[in-house]
PDB file of C-alpha atoms in Angstrom:
ATOM      1  CA  UNK A   1      -8.602  15.607   3.101  1.00 64.00           C
ATOM      2  CA  UNK A   2      -8.659  12.495   1.031  1.00 71.00           C
ATOM      3  CA  UNK A   3     -10.275   9.316   2.240  1.00 85.00           C
ATOM      4  CA  UNK A   4     -11.089   5.892   0.981  1.00 91.00           C
ATOM      5  CA  UNK A   5     -13.909   3.732   2.304  1.00 94.00           C
ATOM      6  CA  UNK A   6     -14.077   0.029   1.662  1.00 95.00           C
ATOM      7  CA  UNK A   7     -17.477  -1.339   2.614  1.00 91.00           C
ATOM      8  CA  UNK A   8     -17.192  -4.722   4.224  1.00 91.00           C
ATOM      9  CA  UNK A   9     -13.994  -5.712   5.953  1.00 93.00           C
ATOM     10  CA  UNK A  10     -14.768  -9.362   5.215  1.00 96.00           C
ATOM     11  CA  UNK A  11     -16.458 -10.765   2.135  1.00 97.00           C
ATOM     12  CA  UNK A  12     -17.174 -14.440   1.484  1.00 97.00           C
ATOM     13  CA  UNK A  13     -18.157 -15.887  -1.876  1.00 97.00           C
ATOM     14  CA  UNK A  14     -18.537 -19.368  -3.232  1.00 97.00           C
ATOM     15  CA  UNK A  15     -16.084 -20.618  -5.803  1.00 97.00           C
ATOM     16  CA  UNK A  16     -17.404 -19.625  -9.235  1.00 97.00           C
ATOM     17  CA  UNK A  17     -19.582 -16.822  -7.882  1.00 98.00           C
ATOM     18  CA  UNK A  18     -19.296 -13.135  -8.635  1.00 98.00           C
ATOM     19  CA  UNK A  19     -16.800 -11.152  -6.602  1.00 98.00           C
ATOM     20  CA  UNK A  20     -17.770  -7.573  -5.764  1.00 98.00           C
ATOM     21  CA  UNK A  21     -15.561  -5.474  -3.492  1.00 98.00           C
ATOM     22  CA  UNK A  22     -16.719  -1.928  -2.882  1.00 97.00           C
ATOM     23  CA  UNK A  23     -14.643   1.225  -2.741  1.00 96.00           C
ATOM     24  CA  UNK A  24     -15.768   4.822  -2.384  1.00 95.00           C
ATOM     25  CA  UNK A  25     -13.462   7.788  -2.199  1.00 92.00           C
ATOM     26  CA  UNK A  26     -13.562  11.443  -1.409  1.00 87.00           C
ATOM     27  CA  UNK A  27     -11.397  13.726  -3.411  1.00 73.00           C
ATOM     28  CA  UNK A  28     -11.517  17.353  -4.351  1.00 67.00           C
ATOM     29  CA  UNK A  29     -10.107  16.604  -7.789  1.00 68.00           C
ATOM     30  CA  UNK A  30     -10.496  13.659 -10.152  1.00 69.00           C
ATOM     31  CA  UNK A  31      -8.019  11.212  -8.710  1.00 79.00           C
ATOM     32  CA  UNK A  32      -5.971   8.298  -9.797  1.00 88.00           C
ATOM     33  CA  UNK A  33      -7.451   5.070  -8.398  1.00 91.00           C
ATOM     34  CA  UNK A  34      -5.856   1.726  -7.674  1.00 93.00           C
ATOM     35  CA  UNK A  35      -6.667  -1.744  -6.429  1.00 96.00           C
ATOM     36  CA  UNK A  36      -3.977  -3.824  -4.806  1.00 97.00           C
ATOM     37  CA  UNK A  37      -3.995  -7.416  -3.569  1.00 97.00           C
ATOM     38  CA  UNK A  38      -2.038  -8.746  -0.618  1.00 96.00           C
ATOM     39  CA  UNK A  39      -1.424 -12.385   0.194  1.00 93.00           C
ATOM     40  CA  UNK A  40      -0.512 -13.330   3.780  1.00 88.00           C
ATOM     41  CA  UNK A  41       2.806 -11.941   4.963  1.00 85.00           C
ATOM     42  CA  UNK A  42       3.593 -10.423   1.596  1.00 90.00           C
ATOM     43  CA  UNK A  43       3.706  -6.983   0.064  1.00 92.00           C
ATOM     44  CA  UNK A  44       0.988  -5.443  -2.069  1.00 95.00           C
ATOM     45  CA  UNK A  45       0.669  -6.196  -5.754  1.00 95.00           C
ATOM     46  CA  UNK A  46      -1.090  -3.901  -8.199  1.00 95.00           C
ATOM     47  CA  UNK A  47      -4.270  -5.399  -9.675  1.00 96.00           C
ATOM     48  CA  UNK A  48      -5.362  -2.459 -11.782  1.00 95.00           C
ATOM     49  CA  UNK A  49      -5.434   1.304 -11.935  1.00 92.00           C
ATOM     50  CA  UNK A  50      -7.541   4.100 -13.340  1.00 90.00           C
ATOM     51  CA  UNK A  51      -5.838   7.201 -14.610  1.00 83.00           C
ATOM     52  CA  UNK A  52      -7.781   8.827 -17.439  1.00 79.00           C
ATOM     53  CA  UNK A  53      -9.853   7.679 -20.366  1.00 80.00           C
ATOM     54  CA  UNK A  54     -11.965   4.539 -20.307  1.00 83.00           C
ATOM     55  CA  UNK A  55     -13.809   4.183 -17.034  1.00 87.00           C
ATOM     56  CA  UNK A  56     -13.883   0.391 -17.136  1.00 94.00           C
ATOM     57  CA  UNK A  57     -10.439  -0.854 -16.279  1.00 94.00           C
ATOM     58  CA  UNK A  58      -9.242  -4.409 -16.728  1.00 95.00           C
ATOM     59  CA  UNK A  59      -6.525  -5.818 -14.539  1.00 95.00           C
ATOM     60  CA  UNK A  60      -4.695  -9.013 -13.857  1.00 94.00           C
ATOM     61  CA  UNK A  61      -6.246 -12.336 -12.845  1.00 93.00           C
ATOM     62  CA  UNK A  62      -9.589 -11.500 -14.468  1.00 96.00           C
ATOM     63  CA  UNK A  63     -10.405  -8.542 -12.234  1.00 97.00           C
ATOM     64  CA  UNK A  64     -11.901  -5.313 -13.456  1.00 97.00           C
ATOM     65  CA  UNK A  65     -13.155  -2.080 -11.911  1.00 97.00           C
ATOM     66  CA  UNK A  66     -15.355   0.749 -13.063  1.00 94.00           C
ATOM     67  CA  UNK A  67     -14.735   4.380 -12.202  1.00 92.00           C
ATOM     68  CA  UNK A  68     -18.030   6.185 -11.562  1.00 91.00           C
ATOM     69  CA  UNK A  69     -17.373   9.829 -10.932  1.00 88.00           C
ATOM     70  CA  UNK A  70     -20.970  10.665 -10.042  1.00 89.00           C
ATOM     71  CA  UNK A  71     -20.949   7.994  -7.341  1.00 91.00           C
ATOM     72  CA  UNK A  72     -17.288   8.546  -6.343  1.00 91.00           C
ATOM     73  CA  UNK A  73     -16.872   4.794  -6.553  1.00 93.00           C
ATOM     74  CA  UNK A  74     -14.351   2.350  -7.935  1.00 95.00           C
ATOM     75  CA  UNK A  75     -15.738  -1.104  -7.200  1.00 97.00           C
ATOM     76  CA  UNK A  76     -13.725  -4.214  -8.019  1.00 98.00           C
ATOM     77  CA  UNK A  77     -15.375  -7.189  -9.683  1.00 98.00           C
ATOM     78  CA  UNK A  78     -14.558 -10.612 -11.013  1.00 98.00           C
ATOM     79  CA  UNK A  79     -17.193 -12.749 -12.729  1.00 97.00           C
ATOM     80  CA  UNK A  80     -16.118 -16.074 -11.246  1.00 97.00           C
ATOM     81  CA  UNK A  81     -14.176 -16.469  -8.015  1.00 97.00           C
ATOM     82  CA  UNK A  82     -11.295 -18.883  -7.803  1.00 97.00           C
ATOM     83  CA  UNK A  83      -9.784 -20.335  -4.660  1.00 96.00           C
ATOM     84  CA  UNK A  84      -6.551 -18.497  -5.416  1.00 95.00           C
ATOM     85  CA  UNK A  85      -8.397 -15.159  -5.146  1.00 97.00           C
ATOM     86  CA  UNK A  86      -8.563 -15.470  -1.376  1.00 97.00           C
ATOM     87  CA  UNK A  87      -6.512 -12.531  -0.116  1.00 96.00           C
ATOM     88  CA  UNK A  88      -6.728  -9.000   1.271  1.00 96.00           C
ATOM     89  CA  UNK A  89      -7.707  -6.298  -1.197  1.00 97.00           C
ATOM     90  CA  UNK A  90      -6.926  -2.615  -0.836  1.00 96.00           C
ATOM     91  CA  UNK A  91      -8.364   0.321  -2.692  1.00 95.00           C
ATOM     92  CA  UNK A  92      -6.162   3.411  -2.935  1.00 92.00           C
ATOM     93  CA  UNK A  93      -6.604   6.924  -4.221  1.00 89.00           C
ATOM     94  CA  UNK A  94      -3.984   9.397  -5.320  1.00 85.00           C
ATOM     95  CA  UNK A  95      -5.171  12.926  -6.044  1.00 78.00           C
ATOM     96  CA  UNK A  96      -1.950  13.917  -7.735  1.00 73.00           C
ATOM     97  CA  UNK A  97      -0.185  10.684  -8.533  1.00 66.00           C
ATOM     98  CA  UNK A  98       2.382  11.152  -5.799  1.00 71.00           C
ATOM     99  CA  UNK A  99       0.756  10.656  -2.407  1.00 79.00           C
ATOM    100  CA  UNK A 100      -1.485   7.689  -1.802  1.00 87.00           C
ATOM    101  CA  UNK A 101      -4.364   7.057   0.574  1.00 89.00           C
ATOM    102  CA  UNK A 102      -5.433   3.502   1.294  1.00 92.00           C
ATOM    103  CA  UNK A 103      -8.652   1.992   2.490  1.00 93.00           C
ATOM    104  CA  UNK A 104      -8.682  -0.360   5.457  1.00 93.00           C
ATOM    105  CA  UNK A 105      -8.874  -3.413   3.249  1.00 95.00           C
ATOM    106  CA  UNK A 106     -11.347  -6.185   2.488  1.00 96.00           C
ATOM    107  CA  UNK A 107     -10.500  -9.769   3.258  1.00 96.00           C
ATOM    108  CA  UNK A 108     -11.918 -12.081   0.610  1.00 97.00           C
ATOM    109  CA  UNK A 109     -12.714 -15.681   1.491  1.00 97.00           C
ATOM    110  CA  UNK A 110     -13.590 -18.133  -1.252  1.00 97.00           C
ATOM    111  CA  UNK A 111     -15.689 -21.095  -0.179  1.00 97.00           C
ATOM    112  CA  UNK A 112     -15.197 -24.313  -2.132  1.00 95.00           C
TER     113      UNK A 112
ATOM    114  CA  UNK B   1      15.083  -8.454 -11.902  1.00 62.00           C
ATOM    115  CA  UNK B   2      13.962  -5.025 -10.799  1.00 69.00           C
ATOM    116  CA  UNK B   3      12.213  -4.690  -7.512  1.00 93.00           C
ATOM    117  CA  UNK B   4      12.243  -3.736  -3.868  1.00 96.00           C
ATOM    118  CA  UNK B   5      13.936  -5.755  -1.190  1.00 96.00           C
ATOM    119  CA  UNK B   6      13.298  -5.521   2.507  1.00 96.00           C
ATOM    120  CA  UNK B   7      15.337  -7.264   5.118  1.00 91.00           C
ATOM    121  CA  UNK B   8      14.971  -9.080   7.324  1.00 91.00           C
ATOM    122  CA  UNK B   9      11.582 -10.743   6.808  1.00 93.00           C
ATOM    123  CA  UNK B  10      11.106 -11.211  10.547  1.00 94.00           C
ATOM    124  CA  UNK B  11      12.735  -9.135  13.279  1.00 94.00           C
ATOM    125  CA  UNK B  12      12.576  -9.520  17.018  1.00 94.00           C
ATOM    126  CA  UNK B  13      13.724  -6.907  19.496  1.00 91.00           C
ATOM    127  CA  UNK B  14      13.523  -6.159  23.163  1.00 91.00           C
ATOM    128  CA  UNK B  15      11.613  -3.140  24.333  1.00 91.00           C
ATOM    129  CA  UNK B  16      13.789  -0.060  24.612  1.00 90.00           C
ATOM    130  CA  UNK B  17      16.067  -0.932  21.704  1.00 91.00           C
ATOM    131  CA  UNK B  18      16.219   0.970  18.461  1.00 94.00           C
ATOM    132  CA  UNK B  19      15.967  -1.140  15.320  1.00 95.00           C
ATOM    133  CA  UNK B  20      16.601  -0.316  11.673  1.00 96.00           C
ATOM    134  CA  UNK B  21      14.638  -1.843   8.821  1.00 97.00           C
ATOM    135  CA  UNK B  22      16.268  -1.995   5.428  1.00 97.00           C
ATOM    136  CA  UNK B  23      14.672  -1.058   2.112  1.00 97.00           C
ATOM    137  CA  UNK B  24      16.488  -1.117  -1.222  1.00 97.00           C
ATOM    138  CA  UNK B  25      15.108  -0.601  -4.726  1.00 97.00           C
ATOM    139  CA  UNK B  26      16.685  -0.966  -8.161  1.00 96.00           C
ATOM    140  CA  UNK B  27      13.770   0.476 -10.115  1.00 93.00           C
ATOM    141  CA  UNK B  28      15.418   3.898 -10.407  1.00 92.00           C
ATOM    142  CA  UNK B  29      12.395   5.422  -8.685  1.00 92.00           C
ATOM    143  CA  UNK B  30      12.633   8.873  -7.196  1.00 91.00           C
ATOM    144  CA  UNK B  31      10.099   8.435  -4.424  1.00 92.00           C
ATOM    145  CA  UNK B  32      10.167   5.974  -1.571  1.00 95.00           C
ATOM    146  CA  UNK B  33       7.684   5.383   1.220  1.00 95.00           C
ATOM    147  CA  UNK B  34       7.323   3.582   4.512  1.00 97.00           C
ATOM    148  CA  UNK B  35       3.975   2.269   5.706  1.00 97.00           C
ATOM    149  CA  UNK B  36       2.896   0.534   8.836  1.00 97.00           C
ATOM    150  CA  UNK B  37       0.180  -2.112   8.609  1.00 95.00           C
ATOM    151  CA  UNK B  38      -1.901  -3.263  11.569  1.00 92.00           C
ATOM    152  CA  UNK B  39      -4.883  -5.616  11.369  1.00 85.00           C
ATOM    153  CA  UNK B  40      -8.044  -3.794  10.356  1.00 81.00           C
ATOM    154  CA  UNK B  41      -6.314  -0.456   9.884  1.00 83.00           C
ATOM    155  CA  UNK B  42      -4.986  -0.653   6.379  1.00 87.00           C
ATOM    156  CA  UNK B  43      -1.741   1.083   5.533  1.00 92.00           C
ATOM    157  CA  UNK B  44      -0.643   4.177   7.378  1.00 93.00           C
ATOM    158  CA  UNK B  45       2.101   6.386   6.012  1.00 93.00           C
ATOM    159  CA  UNK B  46       5.117   6.887   8.263  1.00 96.00           C
ATOM    160  CA  UNK B  47       7.558   8.811   6.051  1.00 96.00           C
ATOM    161  CA  UNK B  48       8.143   9.453   2.400  1.00 94.00           C
ATOM    162  CA  UNK B  49      10.965  10.839   0.336  1.00 94.00           C
ATOM    163  CA  UNK B  50      10.797  12.471  -3.058  1.00 91.00           C
ATOM    164  CA  UNK B  51      14.504  12.862  -3.667  1.00 91.00           C
ATOM    165  CA  UNK B  52      17.821  12.098  -2.060  1.00 94.00           C
ATOM    166  CA  UNK B  53      18.519  13.956   1.183  1.00 95.00           C
ATOM    167  CA  UNK B  54      14.907  15.024   1.546  1.00 94.00           C
ATOM    168  CA  UNK B  55      12.002  13.355   3.334  1.00 95.00           C
ATOM    169  CA  UNK B  56       8.627  14.276   4.775  1.00 94.00           C
ATOM    170  CA  UNK B  57       6.629  13.060   7.740  1.00 95.00           C
ATOM    171  CA  UNK B  58       3.535  11.051   7.068  1.00 93.00           C
ATOM    172  CA  UNK B  59       0.528  10.543   9.319  1.00 90.00           C
ATOM    173  CA  UNK B  60       2.272   8.537  12.047  1.00 95.00           C
ATOM    174  CA  UNK B  61       5.923   9.673  12.085  1.00 96.00           C
ATOM    175  CA  UNK B  62       6.309   9.914  15.863  1.00 96.00           C
ATOM    176  CA  UNK B  63       8.854   7.426  17.169  1.00 96.00           C
ATOM    177  CA  UNK B  64      10.349   6.771  13.730  1.00 97.00           C
ATOM    178  CA  UNK B  65      13.249   8.233  11.774  1.00 97.00           C
ATOM    179  CA  UNK B  66      14.526   7.805   8.228  1.00 98.00           C
ATOM    180  CA  UNK B  67      17.409   8.784   5.996  1.00 97.00           C
ATOM    181  CA  UNK B  68      17.792   9.025   2.236  1.00 97.00           C
ATOM    182  CA  UNK B  69      21.482   9.231   1.458  1.00 97.00           C
ATOM    183  CA  UNK B  70      21.203   7.218  -1.742  1.00 96.00           C
ATOM    184  CA  UNK B  71      18.435   7.013  -4.319  1.00 96.00           C
ATOM    185  CA  UNK B  72      18.261   3.245  -3.908  1.00 97.00           C
ATOM    186  CA  UNK B  73      18.021   3.096  -0.141  1.00 98.00           C
ATOM    187  CA  UNK B  74      15.510   4.346   2.432  1.00 98.00           C
ATOM    188  CA  UNK B  75      16.113   2.765   5.851  1.00 98.00           C
ATOM    189  CA  UNK B  76      13.603   3.172   8.657  1.00 97.00           C
ATOM    190  CA  UNK B  77      14.628   3.290  12.315  1.00 97.00           C
ATOM    191  CA  UNK B  78      12.038   2.377  14.892  1.00 96.00           C
ATOM    192  CA  UNK B  79      13.150   4.140  18.044  1.00 94.00           C
ATOM    193  CA  UNK B  80      12.427   3.326  21.649  1.00 90.00           C
ATOM    194  CA  UNK B  81      10.059   6.301  21.656  1.00 89.00           C
ATOM    195  CA  UNK B  82       7.573   4.408  19.484  1.00 90.00           C
ATOM    196  CA  UNK B  83       4.915   3.283  21.949  1.00 90.00           C
ATOM    197  CA  UNK B  84       3.647   0.256  20.051  1.00 92.00           C
ATOM    198  CA  UNK B  85       6.224  -0.806  17.468  1.00 94.00           C
ATOM    199  CA  UNK B  86       5.043  -4.364  16.830  1.00 95.00           C
ATOM    200  CA  UNK B  87       3.606  -4.328  13.298  1.00 96.00           C
ATOM    201  CA  UNK B  88       4.154  -5.249   9.671  1.00 96.00           C
ATOM    202  CA  UNK B  89       6.236  -2.619   7.871  1.00 97.00           C
ATOM    203  CA  UNK B  90       6.039  -2.103   4.130  1.00 96.00           C
ATOM    204  CA  UNK B  91       8.372  -0.121   1.933  1.00 97.00           C
ATOM    205  CA  UNK B  92       7.267   1.160  -1.455  1.00 95.00           C
ATOM    206  CA  UNK B  93       8.629   3.217  -4.310  1.00 94.00           C
ATOM    207  CA  UNK B  94       7.224   5.099  -7.259  1.00 90.00           C
ATOM    208  CA  UNK B  95       8.105   7.549  -9.948  1.00 85.00           C
ATOM    209  CA  UNK B  96       7.556  11.059  -8.642  1.00 78.00           C
ATOM    210  CA  UNK B  97       5.888  13.606 -10.853  1.00 69.00           C
ATOM    211  CA  UNK B  98       2.596  14.950 -12.061  1.00 59.00           C
ATOM    212  CA  UNK B  99       2.639  13.204 -15.411  1.00 57.00           C
ATOM    213  CA  UNK B 100       0.579  10.090 -15.490  1.00 55.00           C
ATOM    214  CA  UNK B 101      -0.340   7.632 -12.829  1.00 64.00           C
ATOM    215  CA  UNK B 102       2.567   6.560 -10.735  1.00 78.00           C
ATOM    216  CA  UNK B 103       1.549   3.408  -8.969  1.00 85.00           C
ATOM    217  CA  UNK B 104       3.563   2.234  -6.024  1.00 90.00           C
ATOM    218  CA  UNK B 105       5.662  -0.896  -6.046  1.00 93.00           C
ATOM    219  CA  UNK B 106       5.899  -2.676  -2.717  1.00 95.00           C
ATOM    220  CA  UNK B 107       8.537  -4.732  -1.027  1.00 96.00           C
ATOM    221  CA  UNK B 108       7.707  -8.034   0.723  1.00 95.00           C
ATOM    222  CA  UNK B 109       7.557  -6.395   4.148  1.00 95.00           C
ATOM    223  CA  UNK B 110       9.250  -6.842   7.513  1.00 96.00           C
ATOM    224  CA  UNK B 111       7.335  -8.155  10.498  1.00 95.00           C
ATOM    225  CA  UNK B 112       8.716  -6.546  13.635  1.00 96.00           C
ATOM    226  CA  UNK B 113       7.941  -7.984  17.043  1.00 95.00           C
ATOM    227  CA  UNK B 114       9.004  -6.111  20.139  1.00 93.00           C
ATOM    228  CA  UNK B 115       8.711  -7.787  23.531  1.00 91.00           C
TER     229      UNK B 115
END
């Protein structure tokens, strides 16, 4: 069975500080990996994805994530938090590219 | 503009009534999905459909039903058998196939409140 673990359901950072949201997965095969962002009462928007090739993936809004197979991790980072980054973030894994398994989400608060 | 529409945004129903949530996409995607979102639980898959006239149960299908008569449409019915229907419902679509990464595109969601 596939699973996704997001460590920390709530993360707070100061404006301008580093954002680090953690995601670990279990998968029997090298998966496709995704990060989505959700603003209140809205749908999910894709931030970035890892398929094959370069393990450091750059996404929208200055976010990036690194796929580490040995650690089964796909942590999301942003060098400098902005107030507009406050949202819910979801990590997802897809073993085949068709079915998706989501983590429980991390709520990011940015403190001015 | 291509995308996924869900209507209505907010829906209120009395307990014991069936209710149907609409989901339409114009992305020409083969696959469509319904998720339920509750605080602290992430997204849980209710049903998904790979092609027209075919659909599969997800992890929490009990008390829900779907149809896929057209490629563009994947309505979800929340029946009176669903014990706790109040939630935020998200529809998504994607290309179906083994080639490449097929990320999901999400609609804006429908918040259903049953009293």
